[in-house]
Amino acid sequence: MPEDDPALSAAEELALARLALDEGDLEHAAGHVAAALAQAPTLPEVHETLARLAAASGGGVDLFPLDHHTFVGAAVARAHLLAAAGRPAEGLDLLAAATGYAPRTDWAGVPWVTAPELVERIAPEHVARILMQVCGAVPDPVPRAGRPALAAYLTLAGNAVTAHPEHGLLLGAASALARRVGEVTQAIGWAARGVRAEPSKLGEVWLGYAYRSAGRTREALAALGRAVAHDPNDLAVYADIAGTLADVGRLDEALDWIERALARDPTFDCAVHTAHRLRYLRDGDVAHLVALADFAREHPDDTHEHGDLAECCRSRPWLGQVTPAAGPLADALRRSGAGDRGGAVRLPTPPPPSALRTATAAAPGLRIEVAGAGEPDGREPRRADSRPLWRYEGADVAPAVAAPSAAAAERLRRLAHPAWPHPPAAYDAAVGLATLELADLLGLLAHPPEPPAGAVGQVLAEQDPALWVRCVQVWACLGLLHHRTDEPWEGSTRRRVLLDLVWGVEDWTTEAALFALVTAAWVDPAVRPDVARVVAERLADAAVVARTRPVPIAISLAHLALATPALDAQTRDLATGLVAAGTTAPRPRNPLTRLWHRLTLRPHP
């Protein structure tokens, strides 16, 4: 078998376990059996060796004690031995805990769990609790690849329902599991039986969820409405109804339900999160998302995690991902990344320095022909007092800063990614760059390291080298936000350096630095007026320049403005107009649409 086959590793552990058993060394044998179970929890040979160990030790349970750091294989071994000793309920508790630890592993796929007679030895309330524990440990719905690991629990649910056909709690919990693993018809049937047997708020909620998963919105809303009638004070159900209505486009009704919840408790976390999400869906104003981020920061002890902010930011320019580079040279770079390394691209004015440097490195056969300098010259800083990141030598451009250290390059290489859940999450993730020297952070902007090894790095390098460079620059600027945070914002090094980049030569680093400032405004309300002013001035400057020459970064700056907290209405209107003009303008077909979708499906944590 291949070396990475889990069964091979288990076989090696079992061989050592048998040797220890033959020598009477039961503790070492137990350790090897636990390791084998962790590798291959359903392998028959593992359970045969565990049975030998039990026979040699009078049951074997004491060989696998529990503490705060119990190895998962030892917990699973103890579960099987408890079941063999006539204590299957305790064994199921441990298997459910193992599933919570590693939900994609089939810890429960063994005969004693799926045997019909097991449910005669365990109270239905206990089975329901096990099923609810498993549900709480897995996504809703569970991806197809993760469903086989839960098949034994679904069999257990079916056996328990057969034995206790009128137990409302059990039927509802069984429905919840069935729904998560894609057995929606079964989920509806079990939940409906549960409601008929024992009408309750929780039963109606389970039924409503099952109907919703089946796309039967009318029945789902009716069930959730009955849940409200059972308990008008459970505001989580109001949020569920609002979310269900929003999913089918009934936004006004959804907002009405969530306002009813907020009227009862303005601080209830589910209602607040849902309300801000729905308001953003209604009018697209980022102020709702900023308010949601503020609420989450001020209430870190919410009852559970919410995904509303990440859902709203996902795939949106700068809110959840870096925007691909714009302009004819960026398009040519993508074509060269796809394999066309030669040819020529004709530009009306000089390209951004980062674009030129990336093209020279990634597509050395690409001829770049520039018609003229343009007015104003894009190779000059937009403000004369900005410290230069680049210097021009004739038609060529070179970094004006030294290359970063190898350690700094490696640290950023491990971190950079084109997507993030939302700006505060990006800020938090960048704390890993807090100890880098300022010279290293600036060096990373002008000397981007090679992409990391692995599939994502290879795709970025080969298909869109510009995207990797932009990732590096974005994360280096986020690192600048963590530089000398003890300094007050107004006179801080981090603010000064980011402003130098914002007002320097028109470049991709302009966008990256402005995104860092926008992110600072998301996480610190005190800096919002300052950042909003900078964003407004930089966008207005780009709009003026665009009247006389192309500004490839203008649309991206507009998206950044629309992501800025506390932006004035006039600048927001300007940004909206620029985005609309860029959306309607003819653009070449982007061959990376599918690739971009793949890269941003799993945001960097």
XYZ file of C-alpha atoms in Angstrom:
605
model
C 0.000 0.000 0.000
C 1.178 3.608 -0.497
C 3.098 5.110 2.374
C 0.439 7.712 3.140
C -2.370 5.142 3.476
C -3.806 5.404 7.018
C -4.283 1.643 7.154
C -0.552 1.110 6.673
C 0.263 3.315 9.632
C -2.369 1.476 11.645
C -0.850 -1.846 10.631
C 2.527 -0.731 11.924
C 1.009 0.397 15.220
C -0.850 -2.910 15.525
C 2.342 -4.875 14.995
C 3.947 -2.997 17.860
C 0.819 -3.445 19.983
C 0.902 -7.209 19.484
C 4.566 -7.367 20.404
C 3.830 -5.440 23.604
C 0.898 -7.736 24.356
C 3.078 -10.796 23.914
C 5.541 -9.301 26.383
C 2.769 -8.394 28.852
C 3.426 -4.677 28.509
C -0.218 -3.607 28.495
C 0.365 0.136 28.763
C 2.550 0.253 25.674
C 0.107 -2.015 23.870
C -2.708 0.378 24.740
C -0.760 3.336 23.372
C -0.179 1.609 20.056
C -3.817 0.507 19.795
C -4.939 4.086 20.438
C -2.600 5.312 17.710
C -3.977 2.696 15.313
C -7.554 3.724 16.106
C -6.720 7.345 15.382
C -5.367 6.290 11.980
C -8.054 3.768 10.992
C -10.993 3.814 13.426
C -13.101 1.261 11.519
C -10.354 -1.223 10.562
C -11.422 -4.696 11.824
C -7.875 -5.668 12.783
C -7.681 -2.682 15.137
C -10.804 -3.815 16.976
C -9.552 -7.398 17.139
C -6.359 -6.213 18.826
C -8.371 -3.983 21.172
C -10.454 -7.026 22.120
C -7.242 -8.998 22.875
C -6.055 -6.131 25.059
C -9.387 -6.061 26.897
C -9.251 -9.786 27.518
C -5.695 -9.537 28.860
C -6.489 -6.664 31.227
C -9.905 -7.461 32.662
C -11.802 -5.094 30.393
C -9.086 -2.583 29.539
C -11.067 0.572 30.342
C -8.533 1.736 32.924
C -5.769 1.585 30.319
C -7.367 4.589 28.625
C -8.013 7.179 31.361
C -9.553 10.562 30.580
C -7.975 13.903 31.398
C -7.847 17.364 29.874
C -5.395 16.265 27.190
C -6.622 12.801 26.273
C -5.484 11.623 22.848
C -8.448 11.138 20.520
C -7.457 7.536 19.785
C -7.429 6.758 23.512
C -10.880 8.319 23.961
C -12.249 6.223 21.093
C -10.659 3.057 22.499
C -12.265 3.781 25.857
C -15.616 4.302 24.097
C -15.513 0.844 22.520
C -14.438 -0.803 25.760
C -17.210 0.946 27.701
C -19.738 -0.368 25.202
C -18.335 -3.865 25.544
C -18.600 -3.529 29.336
C -22.323 -2.749 29.099
C -22.028 1.028 29.238
C -22.823 2.027 25.646
C -24.295 5.421 26.542
C -20.943 6.514 27.951
C -19.241 5.095 24.891
C -21.461 7.106 22.572
C -20.659 10.251 24.518
C -16.968 9.743 23.778
C -17.543 8.954 20.113
C -19.599 12.140 19.731
C -16.765 14.066 21.380
C -14.328 12.548 18.883
C -16.622 13.617 16.055
C -16.594 17.124 17.443
C -12.787 16.997 17.387
C -12.511 15.618 13.827
C -15.924 15.624 12.094
C -14.662 14.150 8.815
C -13.405 10.959 10.454
C -15.743 7.970 10.760
C -15.343 7.369 14.478
C -18.753 5.715 14.918
C -18.801 3.399 11.894
C -18.601 0.176 13.918
C -21.148 -2.630 14.375
C -22.157 -1.910 17.953
C -23.224 1.662 17.107
C -25.386 0.658 14.147
C -26.872 -2.481 15.721
C -30.695 -2.111 16.085
C -30.654 -3.521 19.601
C -28.389 -0.714 20.884
C -31.303 1.725 21.166
C -33.079 -0.640 23.543
C -30.251 -0.087 26.038
C -30.098 3.718 25.837
C -32.776 6.220 26.767
C -34.197 8.106 23.776
C -33.348 11.406 25.476
C -29.720 10.332 25.531
C -29.735 9.405 21.856
C -31.310 12.779 21.051
C -28.575 14.546 22.977
C -25.898 12.599 21.085
C -27.474 13.546 17.753
C -27.690 17.205 18.756
C -24.056 17.134 19.870
C -23.035 15.773 16.482
C -25.148 18.396 14.695
C -23.445 21.123 16.667
C -20.035 19.894 15.517
C -20.641 19.868 11.758
C -21.541 22.475 9.101
C -25.128 22.958 7.965
C -25.298 21.447 5.423
C -22.384 19.032 5.598
C -20.353 18.963 2.352
C -20.746 15.718 0.435
C -17.204 14.640 1.252
C -17.965 14.815 4.989
C -21.238 12.872 4.970
C -19.898 9.286 4.988
C -18.301 9.953 8.386
C -21.781 10.615 9.818
C -23.579 7.648 8.266
C -23.424 5.594 11.469
C -25.126 8.367 13.439
C -27.911 8.536 10.853
C -28.397 4.766 11.182
C -28.484 5.170 14.961
C -31.123 7.889 14.533
C -33.243 5.638 12.331
C -33.006 2.755 14.760
C -33.937 4.991 17.694
C -36.924 6.483 15.856
C -38.149 2.992 14.996
C -37.934 2.008 18.653
C -39.470 5.267 19.942
C -41.791 6.492 17.148
C -43.606 9.081 19.274
C -40.665 10.733 21.025
C -40.771 14.362 19.919
C -37.278 15.421 20.984
C -35.683 12.361 19.387
C -37.588 12.861 16.133
C -36.542 16.502 15.963
C -32.884 15.772 16.639
C -32.940 12.956 14.067
C -34.460 15.400 11.581
C -31.702 17.928 12.253
C -29.017 15.340 11.462
C -30.811 14.027 8.385
C -31.158 17.549 7.029
C -27.479 18.281 7.470
C -26.418 15.206 5.505
C -28.785 15.861 2.632
C -31.623 13.497 3.562
C -34.168 16.288 3.393
C -37.257 14.163 2.714
C -36.444 12.014 5.727
C -35.823 15.157 7.772
C -39.266 16.534 6.935
C -40.940 13.245 7.779
C -39.251 12.879 11.138
C -39.778 16.518 12.130
C -43.456 16.409 11.129
C -43.973 13.244 13.195
C -42.251 14.922 16.122
C -44.538 17.942 15.973
C -47.633 15.757 15.777
C -46.471 13.644 18.710
C -45.327 16.517 20.936
C -46.128 20.032 19.674
C -43.366 22.402 20.771
C -41.414 25.461 19.716
C -38.248 23.443 19.101
C -40.124 20.848 17.074
C -41.622 23.534 14.839
C -38.179 25.095 14.365
C -36.751 21.751 13.256
C -39.681 21.302 10.888
C -39.252 24.820 9.523
C -35.554 24.206 8.866
C -36.332 20.947 7.083
C -38.920 22.619 4.852
C -36.506 25.450 4.159
C -33.792 23.013 3.073
C -36.294 21.463 0.671
C -37.086 24.859 -0.823
C -40.626 24.775 0.540
C -40.627 28.324 1.822
C -44.347 28.667 2.517
C -44.390 25.593 4.786
C -41.120 26.698 6.416
C -42.523 30.110 7.300
C -45.714 28.548 8.631
C -43.749 26.235 10.925
C -41.499 29.034 12.168
C -44.583 31.197 12.734
C -46.050 28.466 14.931
C -42.739 28.403 16.818
C -43.173 32.110 17.568
C -46.686 31.405 18.811
C -45.230 28.828 21.222
C -42.683 31.340 22.541
C -42.997 34.984 21.432
C -39.859 35.861 23.394
C -37.461 33.634 21.439
C -36.018 36.288 19.170
C -33.738 33.815 17.386
C -36.814 32.490 15.600
C -37.664 36.015 14.447
C -34.178 36.175 12.910
C -34.737 32.785 11.251
C -37.988 34.001 9.723
C -36.321 37.175 8.527
C -33.469 35.217 6.968
C -35.887 32.854 5.238
C -37.876 35.752 3.790
C -34.712 37.500 2.627
C -33.520 34.333 0.883
C -36.571 34.454 -1.382
C -36.353 38.185 -2.043
C -39.045 39.332 0.382
C -36.746 41.900 1.944
C -39.362 44.318 3.265
C -41.136 41.541 5.176
C -37.801 40.286 6.446
C -36.884 43.704 7.785
C -40.295 44.001 9.427
C -39.690 40.774 11.363
C -36.221 41.813 12.442
C -37.443 45.231 13.565
C -40.041 43.438 15.702
C -37.230 41.486 17.328
C -35.133 44.591 17.937
C -38.138 46.353 19.466
C -38.161 43.620 22.110
C -34.385 43.611 22.671
C -32.143 46.058 20.734
C -28.996 44.187 21.838
C -30.018 40.623 20.944
C -27.058 39.420 18.900
C -28.859 37.319 16.270
C -31.298 40.135 15.551
C -28.588 42.781 15.369
C -26.434 40.743 12.982
C -29.387 39.875 10.776
C -30.691 43.442 10.770
C -27.405 44.941 9.588
C -27.046 42.276 6.888
C -30.557 42.865 5.571
C -30.165 46.647 5.615
C -26.969 46.287 3.601
C -28.755 44.044 1.114
C -31.467 46.700 0.818
C -29.331 49.726 -0.016
C -25.686 48.607 -0.324
C -24.480 51.190 2.200
C -21.292 49.951 3.845
C -22.256 51.881 6.991
C -24.460 48.938 7.965
C -21.496 46.553 7.772
C -19.282 48.929 9.728
C -21.963 49.144 12.416
C -22.092 45.355 12.473
C -18.311 45.147 12.873
C -18.520 47.690 15.705
C -21.216 45.658 17.417
C -19.172 42.462 17.113
C -16.105 44.204 18.561
C -18.093 45.636 21.466
C -19.846 42.323 22.197
C -17.119 39.658 22.009
C -19.121 37.271 24.198
C -22.020 36.682 21.809
C -23.811 33.389 22.344
C -22.384 31.960 19.114
C -20.449 32.952 16.034
C -22.252 34.778 13.254
C -21.381 34.762 9.575
C -23.454 37.764 8.469
C -20.522 40.153 8.081
C -18.416 37.639 6.177
C -21.382 36.722 3.999
C -21.922 40.346 2.996
C -18.217 40.970 2.320
C -17.535 37.748 0.422
C -16.301 38.314 -3.147
C -16.872 42.080 -2.940
C -13.986 44.325 -4.019
C -11.774 45.180 -1.059
C -14.425 44.187 1.478
C -13.577 40.529 0.991
C -10.880 40.317 -1.639
C -8.188 42.209 -3.492
C -9.357 43.529 -6.841
C -7.529 42.169 -9.898
C -5.248 44.730 -11.491
C -6.847 46.851 -14.202
C -5.451 48.325 -17.400
C -4.074 47.025 -20.700
C -0.768 45.864 -19.228
C -2.557 43.880 -16.504
C -4.693 42.230 -19.178
C -1.564 41.449 -21.189
C 0.047 39.956 -18.091
C -2.887 37.608 -17.668
C -2.643 36.560 -21.298
C 1.087 35.949 -20.870
C 0.352 33.999 -17.696
C -1.904 31.741 -19.720
C 1.006 30.883 -21.980
C 1.452 33.721 -24.508
C 4.903 34.952 -23.449
C 5.606 37.068 -26.533
C 3.778 39.788 -28.410
C 3.466 43.467 -27.704
C 1.212 45.774 -25.754
C 0.797 49.418 -26.681
C 0.078 51.839 -23.858
C -0.948 55.492 -24.126
C 1.050 56.402 -20.994
C 3.627 54.691 -18.742
C 2.167 51.852 -16.665
C 2.256 51.703 -12.864
C 5.751 50.744 -11.648
C 4.531 47.499 -10.049
C 2.848 46.502 -13.316
C 5.985 47.212 -15.329
C 8.219 45.324 -12.896
C 5.850 42.360 -12.795
C 5.603 42.235 -16.589
C 9.391 42.369 -16.971
C 9.824 39.456 -14.566
C 6.868 37.283 -15.591
C 6.781 37.899 -19.360
C 10.261 38.957 -20.500
C 9.249 38.401 -24.132
C 6.416 40.904 -23.917
C 7.243 44.174 -25.714
C 5.842 47.246 -23.987
C 5.436 50.298 -26.208
C 4.483 53.599 -24.570
C 3.070 56.423 -26.691
C 3.855 59.299 -24.335
C 4.149 60.547 -20.771
C 0.631 61.874 -20.407
C -0.408 64.889 -18.383
C 0.121 64.939 -15.482
C 3.004 62.485 -15.714
C 2.089 59.319 -13.776
C 5.768 58.760 -12.962
C 5.766 61.776 -10.662
C 4.413 61.595 -7.091
C 0.999 63.121 -6.660
C 2.425 65.122 -3.756
C 6.004 66.297 -3.830
C 6.725 65.631 -0.152
C 6.080 61.867 -0.460
C 9.087 59.652 0.190
C 9.733 57.657 -2.994
C 9.280 53.905 -3.233
C 10.384 53.892 -6.884
C 12.933 55.694 -9.029
C 12.850 55.979 -12.806
C 15.926 55.398 -14.964
C 14.859 56.390 -18.446
C 12.085 54.032 -19.504
C 12.879 51.616 -16.694
C 11.779 51.716 -13.079
C 13.678 50.396 -10.070
C 12.947 50.134 -6.344
C 14.182 53.001 -4.230
C 14.267 50.723 -1.169
C 16.368 47.696 -0.315
C 15.100 44.138 -0.644
C 13.553 42.584 2.481
C 15.240 39.941 4.557
C 14.658 36.303 3.669
C 12.844 35.774 6.976
C 10.448 38.650 6.276
C 9.773 37.366 2.776
C 9.002 33.895 4.102
C 6.718 35.177 6.816
C 4.682 37.186 4.324
C 4.679 34.322 1.814
C 2.925 32.134 4.386
C 0.310 34.817 5.071
C -0.575 36.495 1.769
C -3.858 35.454 0.187
C -6.231 37.228 -2.199
C -9.295 36.912 0.051
C -10.297 37.503 3.666
C -13.622 37.245 5.547
C -13.913 41.022 6.118
C -11.542 43.948 6.827
C -11.304 43.432 10.618
C -10.393 39.779 10.016
C -7.670 40.849 7.581
C -6.330 43.251 10.195
C -6.258 40.516 12.821
C -4.524 38.074 10.489
C -1.802 40.614 9.664
C -0.678 40.759 13.297
C 1.792 38.042 12.297
C 3.764 40.790 10.536
C 3.837 43.110 13.555
C 7.462 42.387 14.447
C 8.876 43.024 10.975
C 11.133 46.018 10.574
C 9.859 49.004 8.613
C 12.606 48.517 6.035
C 11.440 44.949 5.477
C 7.806 45.965 5.037
C 8.744 48.624 2.478
C 11.111 46.207 0.798
C 8.323 43.684 0.377
C 6.272 46.247 -1.544
C 8.956 46.782 -4.182
C 10.652 43.351 -4.069
C 7.771 40.856 -3.799
C 8.969 37.342 -2.960
C 8.180 34.355 -5.128
C 4.767 32.747 -4.563
C 4.644 29.920 -2.037
C 4.928 26.306 -3.071
C 1.634 24.520 -3.465
C -1.420 24.687 -5.671
C -2.528 28.240 -4.870
C 0.964 29.646 -5.263
C 1.438 27.852 -8.565
C -1.876 29.123 -9.910
C -1.093 32.685 -8.877
C 2.380 32.553 -10.419
C 1.398 30.936 -13.701
C -2.101 32.273 -14.383
C -2.012 35.792 -12.965
C 1.382 36.923 -11.666
C -0.084 40.385 -11.095
C -2.510 38.982 -8.534
C 0.284 37.500 -6.427
C 2.193 40.810 -6.407
C -0.957 42.633 -5.347
C -1.491 40.100 -2.541
C 2.031 40.751 -1.278
C 1.554 44.509 -1.342
C -1.830 44.371 0.387
C -0.532 42.253 3.239
C 2.679 44.272 3.602
C 0.542 47.414 4.012
C -1.662 45.608 6.523
C 1.573 44.776 8.318
C 2.372 48.493 8.378
C -0.837 49.015 10.364
C 0.722 46.942 13.150
C 4.007 48.872 13.117
C 4.626 50.805 16.347
C 1.021 50.747 17.444
C 2.064 52.458 20.671
C 2.424 55.708 18.703
C -0.707 57.921 18.620
C -2.321 57.711 15.186
C -2.019 61.344 14.081
C 1.787 61.512 14.261
C 2.528 57.821 13.923
C 5.092 56.217 11.665
C 2.477 53.852 10.255
C 0.192 56.699 9.176
C 3.060 58.718 7.680
C 4.390 55.793 5.649
C 0.961 54.804 4.365
C 0.252 58.400 3.321
C 3.582 58.507 1.480
C 2.425 55.488 -0.494
C -1.056 56.894 -1.095
C 0.334 60.151 -2.527
C 3.413 58.719 -4.192
C 3.752 57.546 -7.774
C 0.449 56.190 -9.125
C 0.839 52.465 -8.513
C -0.678 49.258 -7.203
C 0.917 50.170 -3.876
C -1.378 53.219 -3.826
C -4.359 50.879 -3.665
C -2.734 48.620 -1.067
C -1.873 51.545 1.208
C -5.349 53.046 0.871
C -6.874 49.665 1.740
C -4.745 49.557 4.887
C -6.043 53.002 5.872
C -9.623 51.921 5.191
C -9.037 48.832 7.328
C -7.718 51.034 10.130
C -10.974 52.975 9.987
C -12.984 49.751 10.276
C -11.210 48.664 13.463
C -10.722 52.086 15.115
C -13.636 54.556 15.042
C -11.334 57.337 16.238
C -9.408 57.439 12.935
C -12.481 57.400 10.663
C -12.693 61.148 9.994
C -9.004 61.285 9.067
C -9.173 58.227 6.782
C -12.398 59.389 5.133
C -10.750 62.723 4.332
C -7.682 61.030 2.817
C -9.827 58.683 0.731
C -11.980 61.572 -0.502
C -8.938 63.643 -1.487
C -7.213 60.742 -3.250
C -10.317 59.767 -5.215
C -10.985 63.362 -6.211
C -7.390 63.656 -7.411
C -7.724 60.474 -9.496
C -10.963 61.748 -11.012
C -9.310 65.024 -12.047
C -6.309 63.245 -13.574
C -8.603 60.841 -15.438
C -9.938 63.784 -17.460
C -6.595 64.085 -19.275
C -5.108 60.586 -19.238
C -6.007 56.984 -18.270
C -5.798 56.135 -14.563
C -5.733 52.297 -14.349
C -6.245 52.309 -10.581
C -9.238 54.690 -10.616
C -12.002 52.054 -10.463
C -10.199 50.237 -7.643
C -9.888 53.521 -5.729
C -13.625 53.999 -6.188
C -14.328 50.559 -4.747
C -12.062 51.440 -1.820
C -14.033 54.622 -1.257
C -17.287 52.669 -1.195
C -15.741 50.449 1.504
C -14.692 53.429 3.648
C -16.479 54.164 6.940
C -17.941 57.650 7.428
C -17.326 58.760 3.830
C -19.117 61.965 2.807
C -22.065 61.706 0.431
C -20.404 63.687 -2.381
C -17.406 61.354 -2.517
C -19.685 58.337 -2.325
C -21.592 59.635 -5.330
C -18.333 60.189 -7.207
C -17.180 56.653 -6.409
C -20.517 55.176 -7.435
C -20.326 57.010 -10.758
C -16.782 55.813 -11.445
C -17.700 52.215 -10.677
C -20.787 52.424 -12.854
C -18.777 53.880 -15.732
C -16.164 51.171 -15.392
C -18.829 48.456 -15.258
C -20.489 49.602 -18.477
C -17.270 50.214 -20.372
C -16.266 47.399 -22.768
C -13.624 45.131 -21.294
C -11.799 42.142 -22.739
C -13.015 38.744 -21.680
C -11.308 37.741 -18.451
C -10.016 34.165 -18.717
C -9.537 34.003 -14.960
C -13.152 34.219 -13.815
C -13.276 30.559 -12.818
C -9.776 30.699 -11.322
C -10.671 33.759 -9.230
C -13.762 31.978 -7.948
C -11.608 29.066 -6.824
C -9.053 31.298 -5.109
C -11.640 33.270 -3.154
C -14.013 30.457 -2.186
C -11.908 29.779 0.913
C -10.876 33.084 2.434
C -7.656 33.240 4.354
C -8.340 32.944 8.077
